[in-house]
Coordinates of C-alpha atoms and ligand atoms in Angstrom, one line a residue:
M1 CA 14.1 13.6 -93.9
A2 CA 12.9 11.0 -91.3
G3 CA 9.7 9.2 -92.3
T4 CA 9.8 10.4 -95.9
G5 CA 10.9 8.9 -99.3
L6 CA 12.0 5.4 -98.8
F7 CA 11.0 5.6 -95.2
A8 CA 7.4 6.7 -95.8
E9 CA 6.1 3.2 -95.4
I10 CA 7.1 3.0 -91.8
L11 CA 4.9 5.9 -90.8
D12 CA 1.3 5.7 -89.7
G13 CA 0.0 9.3 -90.0
E14 CA 2.0 12.3 -88.8
H15 CA 5.0 11.4 -86.6
V16 CA 3.5 8.0 -85.5
Y17 CA 5.6 5.0 -86.4
K18 CA 4.7 1.4 -87.0
Y19 CA 6.4 -1.7 -85.7
Y20 CA 8.0 -4.4 -87.9
A21 CA 7.0 -8.0 -87.9
D22 CA 6.7 -10.8 -90.6
G23 CA 8.5 -8.5 -93.1
E24 CA 5.8 -5.9 -92.8
W25 CA 5.2 -2.5 -91.1
K26 CA 2.2 -2.8 -88.8
K27 CA -0.1 -0.8 -86.5
S28 CA -0.6 -2.3 -83.1
T29 CA -4.1 -3.6 -82.3
S30 CA -3.6 -2.1 -78.8
G31 CA -4.6 1.2 -80.3
K32 CA -2.0 2.7 -77.9
T33 CA 1.2 4.6 -78.6
V34 CA 4.2 5.6 -76.6
A35 CA 5.4 9.2 -76.9
I36 CA 9.0 10.1 -77.5
I37 CA 10.0 13.4 -76.0
N38 CA 12.6 15.6 -77.6
P39 CA 15.1 16.2 -74.8
T40 CA 15.8 19.7 -76.2
T41 CA 12.3 21.0 -76.7
R42 CA 10.8 18.7 -74.0
K43 CA 7.8 18.3 -76.4
T44 CA 6.5 15.1 -78.0
Q45 CA 8.6 14.5 -81.2
Y46 CA 7.3 11.1 -82.3
K47 CA 5.1 8.3 -81.3
V48 CA 5.6 4.5 -81.6
Q49 CA 3.2 1.6 -81.3
A50 CA 2.6 0.1 -77.8
C51 CA 2.7 -3.5 -78.9
S52 CA 0.5 -6.0 -77.0
Q53 CA 1.6 -9.3 -75.5
E54 CA -0.4 -11.2 -78.2
E55 CA 1.7 -9.3 -80.8
V56 CA 4.9 -10.3 -79.0
N57 CA 3.7 -14.0 -79.0
K58 CA 3.1 -13.8 -82.7
V59 CA 6.5 -12.2 -83.4
M60 CA 8.2 -15.0 -81.4
D61 CA 6.5 -17.7 -83.4
L62 CA 7.4 -16.0 -86.7
A63 CA 11.0 -15.5 -85.6
K64 CA 11.3 -19.2 -84.7
T65 CA 9.9 -20.4 -88.0
A66 CA 12.0 -18.0 -90.0
Q67 CA 15.2 -19.0 -88.1
K68 CA 14.8 -22.6 -89.1
S69 CA 15.2 -21.9 -92.8
W70 CA 17.7 -19.1 -92.3
A71 CA 20.0 -21.6 -90.5
K72 CA 20.1 -23.5 -93.8
T73 CA 20.8 -20.4 -95.9
P74 CA 24.4 -20.5 -97.2
L75 CA 26.9 -18.4 -95.2
W76 CA 27.9 -16.4 -98.3
K77 CA 24.2 -15.5 -98.8
R78 CA 23.8 -14.3 -95.2
A79 CA 27.0 -12.2 -95.6
E80 CA 25.8 -10.8 -98.9
L81 CA 22.5 -9.6 -97.3
L82 CA 24.3 -8.0 -94.4
H83 CA 26.7 -6.1 -96.7
K84 CA 23.6 -4.9 -98.6
A85 CA 22.0 -3.7 -95.4
A86 CA 25.2 -2.0 -94.4
A87 CA 25.3 -0.1 -97.7
I88 CA 21.7 1.0 -97.5
L89 CA 22.2 2.2 -93.9
K90 CA 25.2 4.3 -94.9
E91 CA 23.5 5.6 -97.9
H92 CA 20.5 6.8 -95.7
K93 CA 22.6 8.1 -92.8
A94 CA 21.0 11.6 -92.9
P95 CA 17.4 10.8 -91.9
I96 CA 18.6 8.3 -89.3
A97 CA 21.0 10.8 -87.8
E98 CA 18.2 13.4 -87.8
C99 CA 16.2 11.0 -85.6
L100 CA 19.1 10.6 -83.2
V101 CA 19.4 14.4 -82.9
K102 CA 15.7 14.7 -82.1
E103 CA 15.2 11.7 -79.9
I104 CA 18.4 11.6 -77.8
A105 CA 19.9 15.1 -78.4
K106 CA 23.1 13.6 -79.8
P107 CA 25.2 16.4 -81.5
A108 CA 24.5 16.3 -85.3
K109 CA 28.0 15.3 -86.4
D110 CA 28.2 12.5 -83.8
S111 CA 24.8 11.2 -84.9
V112 CA 26.1 10.8 -88.5
T113 CA 29.2 9.1 -87.2
E114 CA 27.0 6.6 -85.2
V115 CA 25.1 5.6 -88.3
V116 CA 28.3 5.2 -90.5
R117 CA 30.1 3.3 -87.8
S118 CA 27.1 1.0 -87.6
G119 CA 27.2 0.3 -91.3
D120 CA 30.9 -0.5 -91.0
L121 CA 30.2 -2.8 -88.1
V122 CA 27.6 -4.8 -90.0
S123 CA 30.0 -5.3 -92.9
Y124 CA 32.9 -6.2 -90.6
T125 CA 30.7 -8.7 -88.8
A126 CA 29.7 -10.3 -92.2
E127 CA 33.4 -10.7 -93.1
E128 CA 34.4 -12.0 -89.7
G129 CA 31.4 -14.4 -89.6
V130 CA 32.4 -16.0 -92.9
R131 CA 35.9 -16.6 -91.5
I132 CA 34.8 -17.9 -88.0
L133 CA 31.9 -20.0 -89.2
G134 CA 33.8 -21.2 -92.2
E135 CA 36.5 -22.9 -90.1
G136 CA 34.7 -26.2 -90.1
K137 CA 33.8 -26.2 -86.4
F138 CA 30.5 -27.8 -85.5
L139 CA 28.8 -24.5 -84.6
I140 CA 25.0 -24.1 -84.7
P141 CA 22.9 -21.0 -84.1
L142 CA 21.0 -20.6 -80.8
G143 CA 17.6 -19.7 -82.3
V144 CA 15.8 -16.5 -81.5
V145 CA 18.0 -13.7 -80.1
L146 CA 16.3 -10.9 -78.1
A147 CA 18.3 -7.7 -78.6
I148 CA 17.7 -4.8 -76.2
P149 CA 20.0 -1.7 -76.7
P150 CA 20.1 1.5 -74.5
F151 CA 19.2 5.0 -75.5
N152 CA 22.7 6.4 -75.8
Y153 CA 23.8 4.4 -78.9
P154 CA 20.5 3.0 -80.0
V155 CA 21.5 2.3 -83.6
N156 CA 25.1 1.1 -83.0
L157 CA 24.3 -1.0 -80.0
A158 CA 21.4 -2.6 -81.9
V159 CA 23.4 -3.6 -84.9
S160 CA 26.2 -4.9 -82.7
K161 CA 23.7 -7.5 -81.6
I162 CA 21.7 -7.9 -84.9
A163 CA 24.6 -8.5 -87.2
P164 CA 26.4 -11.3 -85.2
A165 CA 23.0 -12.9 -84.6
L166 CA 22.1 -13.0 -88.3
I167 CA 25.5 -14.1 -89.7
A168 CA 25.5 -17.0 -87.2
G169 CA 22.0 -18.1 -88.4
N170 CA 19.8 -16.8 -85.7
S171 CA 16.7 -14.6 -86.0
I172 CA 16.2 -11.3 -84.2
V173 CA 13.5 -9.7 -82.1
L174 CA 14.7 -6.1 -81.4
K175 CA 13.1 -4.1 -78.5
P176 CA 14.5 -0.6 -79.0
P177 CA 14.8 1.9 -76.1
T178 CA 11.9 4.4 -76.0
Q179 CA 14.3 7.4 -76.7
G180 CA 16.0 6.1 -79.8
A181 CA 13.1 3.9 -81.0
V182 CA 12.4 5.8 -84.2
S183 CA 16.2 5.8 -85.1
C184 CA 16.1 2.0 -84.7
L185 CA 12.9 1.7 -86.8
H186 CA 14.6 3.5 -89.6
M187 CA 17.7 1.3 -89.2
V188 CA 15.5 -1.8 -89.3
H189 CA 13.9 -0.6 -92.5
C190 CA 17.4 -0.7 -94.1
F191 CA 17.5 -4.5 -93.3
H192 CA 14.0 -4.8 -94.8
L193 CA 15.1 -3.1 -98.0
A194 CA 18.1 -5.4 -98.1
G195 CA 15.7 -8.3 -98.6
F196 CA 16.1 -10.5 -95.5
P197 CA 13.4 -13.2 -95.4
K198 CA 10.1 -12.4 -93.7
G199 CA 10.0 -12.9 -89.9
L200 CA 13.8 -13.1 -89.6
V201 CA 14.3 -9.5 -88.3
N202 CA 11.5 -8.1 -86.1
C203 CA 11.2 -4.9 -84.1
V204 CA 8.6 -4.5 -81.4
T205 CA 8.1 -1.2 -79.6
G206 CA 6.5 -0.4 -76.3
K207 CA 7.4 0.7 -72.8
G208 CA 10.3 -1.5 -71.4
S209 CA 8.5 -1.5 -68.1
E210 CA 5.3 -2.9 -69.8
I211 CA 6.5 -5.5 -72.4
G212 CA 10.0 -5.8 -71.1
D213 CA 9.5 -8.7 -68.6
F214 CA 7.1 -10.4 -71.0
L215 CA 9.9 -10.4 -73.6
T216 CA 12.8 -11.3 -71.5
M217 CA 10.9 -14.2 -69.8
H218 CA 9.3 -15.4 -73.0
P219 CA 9.9 -19.2 -73.6
G220 CA 10.5 -18.5 -77.3
V221 CA 13.7 -16.5 -76.6
N222 CA 17.0 -18.5 -76.9
C223 CA 19.5 -15.7 -76.0
I224 CA 19.3 -12.2 -74.6
S225 CA 21.8 -9.6 -75.7
F226 CA 21.2 -6.5 -73.5
T227 CA 23.0 -3.2 -73.0
G228 CA 21.8 -0.7 -70.4
G229 CA 21.8 0.1 -66.8
D230 CA 20.7 -1.8 -63.6
T231 CA 17.7 -3.1 -65.6
G232 CA 20.1 -5.7 -66.9
I233 CA 20.8 -7.0 -63.4
A234 CA 17.0 -7.6 -62.9
I235 CA 16.7 -9.3 -66.3
S236 CA 19.6 -11.7 -65.5
K237 CA 17.8 -12.8 -62.4
K238 CA 14.5 -13.4 -64.2
A239 CA 15.7 -14.9 -67.5
G240 CA 15.7 -18.7 -67.9
M241 CA 18.4 -21.1 -68.8
I242 CA 19.6 -19.2 -71.8
P243 CA 22.9 -17.5 -72.7
L244 CA 23.1 -13.9 -71.6
Q245 CA 25.2 -11.0 -72.9
M246 CA 24.9 -8.1 -70.4
E247 CA 26.8 -4.8 -71.0
L248 CA 25.8 -2.6 -68.1
G249 CA 26.8 0.5 -66.3
G250 CA 30.2 1.7 -65.2
K251 CA 32.0 4.1 -63.0
D252 CA 35.3 4.2 -65.0
A253 CA 38.1 5.6 -62.9
C254 CA 41.0 7.6 -64.2
I255 CA 44.1 7.2 -62.0
V256 CA 46.7 9.9 -62.4
L257 CA 50.2 9.4 -61.1
E258 CA 52.8 12.2 -60.3
D259 CA 54.8 11.6 -63.5
A260 CA 51.8 11.7 -65.9
D261 CA 51.8 14.1 -68.8
L262 CA 49.1 16.4 -67.4
D263 CA 48.2 18.0 -70.7
L264 CA 47.5 14.6 -72.1
V265 CA 45.4 13.7 -69.0
A266 CA 43.4 16.9 -69.2
A267 CA 42.6 16.4 -72.9
N268 CA 41.5 12.8 -72.2
I269 CA 39.4 13.8 -69.2
I270 CA 37.6 16.3 -71.4
K271 CA 37.0 13.8 -74.2
G272 CA 36.4 10.9 -71.9
G273 CA 34.3 12.7 -69.3
F274 CA 32.2 15.2 -71.3
S275 CA 31.7 14.0 -74.9
Y276 CA 27.9 13.4 -75.5
S277 CA 27.5 15.2 -72.2
G278 CA 28.9 12.2 -70.2
Q279 CA 26.2 9.9 -71.4
R280 CA 28.6 7.1 -72.3
C281 CA 29.0 3.8 -70.5
T282 CA 32.8 4.2 -70.8
A283 CA 32.9 7.9 -69.9
V284 CA 35.5 8.8 -67.3
K285 CA 33.3 9.0 -64.2
V286 CA 35.8 9.6 -61.4
V287 CA 39.3 11.1 -61.5
L288 CA 41.7 9.8 -58.8
V289 CA 44.7 12.1 -58.9
M290 CA 47.8 12.2 -56.7
E291 CA 47.6 15.2 -54.4
S292 CA 51.0 16.6 -55.5
V293 CA 49.7 17.1 -59.1
A294 CA 46.0 17.7 -58.4
D295 CA 46.0 21.5 -58.4
S296 CA 47.8 21.6 -61.6
L297 CA 45.6 19.0 -63.3
V298 CA 42.4 20.7 -62.0
E299 CA 43.5 24.1 -63.4
K300 CA 44.2 22.5 -66.9
V301 CA 40.8 20.7 -67.0
K302 CA 39.0 23.8 -65.8
A303 CA 40.5 25.9 -68.6
K304 CA 39.3 23.3 -71.1
V305 CA 35.8 23.0 -69.6
A306 CA 35.5 26.8 -70.1
K307 CA 35.9 26.2 -73.8
L308 CA 33.1 23.6 -74.2
T309 CA 30.1 24.9 -76.1
V310 CA 26.7 24.3 -74.5
G311 CA 23.4 24.3 -76.4
P312 CA 21.2 22.3 -78.9
P313 CA 22.4 19.2 -80.7
E314 CA 21.4 20.7 -84.0
D315 CA 24.3 23.3 -83.5
D316 CA 26.7 20.5 -82.8
C317 CA 27.4 21.8 -79.3
D318 CA 29.8 19.8 -77.1
I319 CA 27.3 19.7 -74.2
T320 CA 23.6 19.1 -75.2
P321 CA 20.5 18.4 -73.1
V322 CA 20.6 15.1 -71.2
V323 CA 18.1 12.5 -72.3
S324 CA 15.2 13.2 -70.0
E325 CA 13.9 15.3 -67.2
S326 CA 14.2 12.5 -64.7
S327 CA 17.9 12.0 -65.7
A328 CA 18.5 15.7 -65.2
N329 CA 16.8 15.5 -61.8
Y330 CA 19.0 12.6 -60.8
I331 CA 22.2 14.4 -61.8
E332 CA 21.0 17.4 -59.9
G333 CA 20.5 15.2 -56.8
L334 CA 24.1 14.1 -57.0
V335 CA 25.3 17.7 -57.3
K336 CA 23.3 18.9 -54.3
D337 CA 24.6 16.0 -52.2
A338 CA 28.2 17.0 -53.1
K339 CA 27.5 20.6 -52.3
E340 CA 26.0 19.8 -48.9
K341 CA 29.0 17.6 -48.1
G342 CA 31.6 20.3 -49.1
A343 CA 32.9 19.5 -52.6
T344 CA 34.7 22.4 -54.4
F345 CA 32.7 23.6 -57.4
C346 CA 35.1 24.6 -60.2
Q347 CA 32.2 26.2 -62.1
E348 CA 28.8 27.4 -61.0
Y349 CA 26.1 24.8 -61.3
K350 CA 23.7 25.8 -64.0
R351 CA 20.7 24.0 -65.5
E352 CA 17.9 25.0 -68.0
G353 CA 15.4 22.2 -68.6
N354 CA 17.4 19.1 -69.5
L355 CA 20.5 21.1 -70.3
I356 CA 23.2 21.0 -67.6
W357 CA 26.3 23.0 -67.9
P358 CA 29.6 21.0 -67.6
L359 CA 30.7 20.8 -64.0
L360 CA 34.0 19.7 -62.4
L361 CA 33.8 18.9 -58.7
D362 CA 37.1 19.0 -56.8
N363 CA 37.9 17.6 -53.3
V364 CA 35.2 15.0 -53.6
R365 CA 35.3 12.5 -50.7
P366 CA 34.1 8.9 -50.5
D367 CA 31.1 9.9 -48.3
M368 CA 29.6 11.7 -51.3
R369 CA 27.2 9.9 -53.6
I370 CA 29.0 11.2 -56.8
A371 CA 32.1 9.3 -55.7
W372 CA 30.3 6.0 -56.4
E373 CA 27.2 6.6 -58.6
E374 CA 27.0 7.0 -62.3
P375 CA 25.7 10.5 -63.1
F376 CA 25.3 9.9 -66.9
G377 CA 25.7 13.6 -67.3
P378 CA 28.3 16.3 -67.7
V379 CA 29.4 16.3 -64.0
L380 CA 32.8 14.9 -63.1
P381 CA 34.2 14.3 -59.6
V382 CA 37.9 14.6 -58.7
L383 CA 39.1 12.7 -55.6
R384 CA 42.6 13.5 -54.4
I385 CA 44.7 10.5 -53.4
N386 CA 47.9 10.1 -51.5
S387 CA 49.0 6.7 -52.8
V388 CA 48.4 4.5 -55.8
E389 CA 47.0 1.9 -53.5
E390 CA 44.3 4.4 -52.4
G391 CA 43.3 4.9 -56.1
I392 CA 43.2 1.1 -56.7
H393 CA 41.2 0.6 -53.6
H394 CA 38.6 3.2 -54.6
C395 CA 38.3 1.7 -58.1
N396 CA 37.9 -1.9 -56.7
A397 CA 35.5 -0.8 -54.0
S398 CA 33.0 0.1 -56.7
N399 CA 30.2 -2.3 -57.5
F400 CA 31.0 -1.6 -61.2
G401 CA 33.9 -2.9 -63.2
L402 CA 33.6 -1.8 -66.8
Q403 CA 36.8 0.0 -67.7
G404 CA 39.4 2.2 -66.1
C405 CA 42.5 4.2 -67.2
V406 CA 45.9 5.0 -65.7
F407 CA 48.2 7.9 -66.7
T408 CA 51.9 7.5 -66.1
K409 CA 55.1 7.4 -68.1
D410 CA 56.3 4.3 -66.2
I411 CA 55.0 1.4 -68.2
N412 CA 56.0 -1.2 -65.5
K413 CA 53.9 0.6 -62.9
A414 CA 51.0 1.0 -65.4
M415 CA 51.0 -2.8 -66.0
L416 CA 50.9 -3.5 -62.3
I417 CA 48.1 -1.0 -61.7
S418 CA 46.2 -2.5 -64.6
D419 CA 46.6 -6.0 -63.2
A420 CA 45.3 -4.7 -59.8
M421 CA 42.2 -2.9 -61.2
E422 CA 39.1 -5.1 -61.2
T423 CA 37.7 -4.0 -64.5
G424 CA 37.0 -5.6 -67.9
T425 CA 39.5 -3.3 -69.6
V426 CA 42.2 -0.8 -68.6
Q427 CA 43.5 1.8 -70.9
I428 CA 47.0 3.1 -70.4
N429 CA 47.5 6.8 -71.2
S430 CA 44.1 7.2 -72.8
A431 CA 40.5 7.5 -71.8
P432 CA 38.3 4.4 -71.7
A433 CA 36.5 3.5 -74.9
R434 CA 34.4 0.7 -76.4
G435 CA 36.0 0.7 -79.8
P436 CA 37.4 -0.3 -82.1
D437 CA 34.5 -2.6 -82.8
H438 CA 36.6 -5.8 -83.1
F439 CA 38.1 -5.3 -79.6
P440 CA 36.7 -7.5 -76.9
F441 CA 34.5 -5.4 -74.6
Q442 CA 33.3 -6.6 -71.2
G443 CA 32.5 -5.6 -67.7
I444 CA 32.8 -7.5 -64.5
K445 CA 30.7 -7.3 -61.3
D446 CA 27.6 -5.2 -61.9
S447 CA 29.0 -4.0 -65.2
G448 CA 28.1 -7.2 -67.1
I449 CA 28.1 -10.8 -68.1
G450 CA 30.1 -12.2 -71.1
S451 CA 32.0 -10.2 -73.6
Q452 CA 31.1 -8.2 -76.7
G453 CA 33.1 -7.4 -79.8
I454 CA 32.5 -8.8 -83.2
T455 CA 34.2 -12.1 -82.7
N456 CA 33.1 -12.6 -79.2
S457 CA 29.4 -11.9 -80.1
I458 CA 29.4 -14.3 -83.0
N459 CA 30.9 -17.0 -80.8
M460 CA 28.4 -16.3 -78.0
M461 CA 25.5 -16.6 -80.4
T462 CA 26.4 -20.1 -81.5
K463 CA 26.8 -23.3 -79.7
V464 CA 29.0 -26.4 -80.4
K465 CA 26.9 -29.4 -81.6
T466 CA 28.3 -32.9 -81.6
T467 CA 27.0 -35.8 -83.6
V468 CA 28.8 -39.1 -83.0
I469 CA 28.6 -42.0 -85.4
N470 CA 29.2 -45.2 -83.5
L471 CA 30.5 -47.9 -85.8
P472 CA 29.9 -51.6 -85.0
T473 CA 33.7 -52.1 -85.0
P474 CA 36.0 -49.3 -83.5
S475 CA 38.1 -47.7 -86.3
Y476 CA 40.5 -45.8 -84.1
T477 CA 40.3 -44.3 -80.7
M478 CA 41.8 -41.1 -79.3
G479 CA 41.5 -41.9 -75.6
Ligands
NAD501 N1 28.4 -1.6 -70.9 C1 27.9 -1.1 -72.1 O1 28.2 -1.6 -73.1 C2 27.0 0.1 -72.1 C3 26.8 0.8 -73.3 C4 25.9 1.9 -73.2 C5 25.2 2.2 -72.1 N2 25.4 1.4 -71.0 C6 24.6 1.7 -69.8 O2 23.3 2.0 -70.1 C7 22.7 2.9 -69.1 C8 22.0 4.0 -69.9 O3 21.1 3.5 -70.8 P1 19.5 3.4 -70.5 O4 19.1 4.5 -69.6 O5 18.9 3.2 -71.8 O6 19.4 2.0 -69.7 P2 18.1 1.2 -69.2 O7 18.6 0.1 -68.4 O8 17.2 2.2 -68.5 O9 17.4 0.7 -70.5 C9 18.0 -0.1 -71.4 C10 17.0 -0.8 -72.2 O10 16.2 -1.7 -71.4 C11 14.8 -1.5 -71.7 N3 14.0 -1.9 -70.6 C12 13.6 -1.2 -69.5 N4 12.9 -1.9 -68.7 C13 12.9 -3.2 -69.2 C14 12.5 -4.4 -68.7 N5 11.8 -4.6 -67.6 N6 12.7 -5.5 -69.5 C15 13.4 -5.4 -70.6 N7 13.9 -4.3 -71.1 C16 13.7 -3.2 -70.4 C17 14.8 0.0 -72.1 O11 13.6 0.2 -72.8 C18 16.0 0.1 -73.0 O12 15.8 -0.4 -74.2 C19 23.9 3.4 -68.3 O13 23.9 2.8 -67.1 C20 25.1 3.0 -69.2 O14 26.3 2.9 -68.4 C21 26.2 0.4 -70.9

């Protein structure tokens, strides 16, 4: 169970969790806590420390000192500790998954998968790091990496920043999302148990809106790796002269041509649009289908939507409550706007608390907000198009450019459409997806800066350093 056994040390009283700095679990001197609301019960499930700015300053100093000696730690030793952390993480998947269920209402099975996949990612990063950093290039670490993951994959998107930073010789200050903070604290404890040096891995908690700017503008930070929504755009404008890795929102389009295998498309729309209730950056967020096959596709998707189970994450339902009341209200606003402007509702709109029943909206037009905005919920708009160009135009008119997908049996057409789509990745005949973890993953426009993926993150968190010995007499010259 969360906060018990090996994890008892991270608790401060019932359901109140400590923060982690200098290799120790601590209570904030602010005396304040931040409540974490269970999206299903809408009651306070846990509390975390509201760290003060002085505490953040201290953490930055400690992280800087610890990083200096970590950079001199042999690569094999860094990898060994990461493998150890990965094993502990996987061994203790159950209590961490339990936190994911309670904090972000992720279905129970998917929660376990997130933790296991995270352990695998840490090991993979250790392996890849030994290869990349062992090539003999003059690569040095950046220093202190500030890692800020979003609520929807708090553990996975934290380790996808922590592991590359550590293998490359950096230290870490993690600022977890509020919903997902306790899952992250349990994950950090696995790194603690693995025996990383004091001050190397730190986790400060508090409201993003309160300590966020202080952290991202802190002079002690040498790199920011952020995943989330528009907050990332604001951060990139405020941050100083440091490398930024920004993985932000998306409005992934699914373009369906006349010759597509409609059963395959329908299955991918369901998986891509509705898994984790649509709360995935790479969820299918708009379907652009050729008018001649639209009726048939909508019928097939409708039939599959009817089979989705709706309920609590503990029961492993397909559709679970969205993360917060404000998120549910936002989704409802998009639905109402579409209703007023004449979209066809394939199901009746239904909501109880944060739980929203899956909804397919047909005949959506470009004047509706849902055609452009990211609902981050189980509501999917269908726009009927009369030409491929119209589909590409809609995709490219978006301010987002994360991923997209195209369904057709004509590979030549698919490649041309992929080339024309202004997105970081295009999937042909499959829904968008971040994984596998070694794949490069990037968004353009408002969807991001830089590229993630194990290799890309390691490279991004290092820098080339050149030292030139100038001899009194030239030995040889290259240019
Ligand atoms: N491209 C990707 O890889 C990817 C992956 C997952 C989610 N996302 C996106 O994330 C969004 C959903 O996640 P979210 O609601 O957690 O996003 P969010 O932007 O609201 O929050 C992300 C993180 O930023 C923190 N934060 C808030 N204010 C801050 C500030 N002023 N300074 C520093 N940090 C601050 C939050 O506490 C959280 O940890 C969606 O838009 C989704 O598309 C993108």
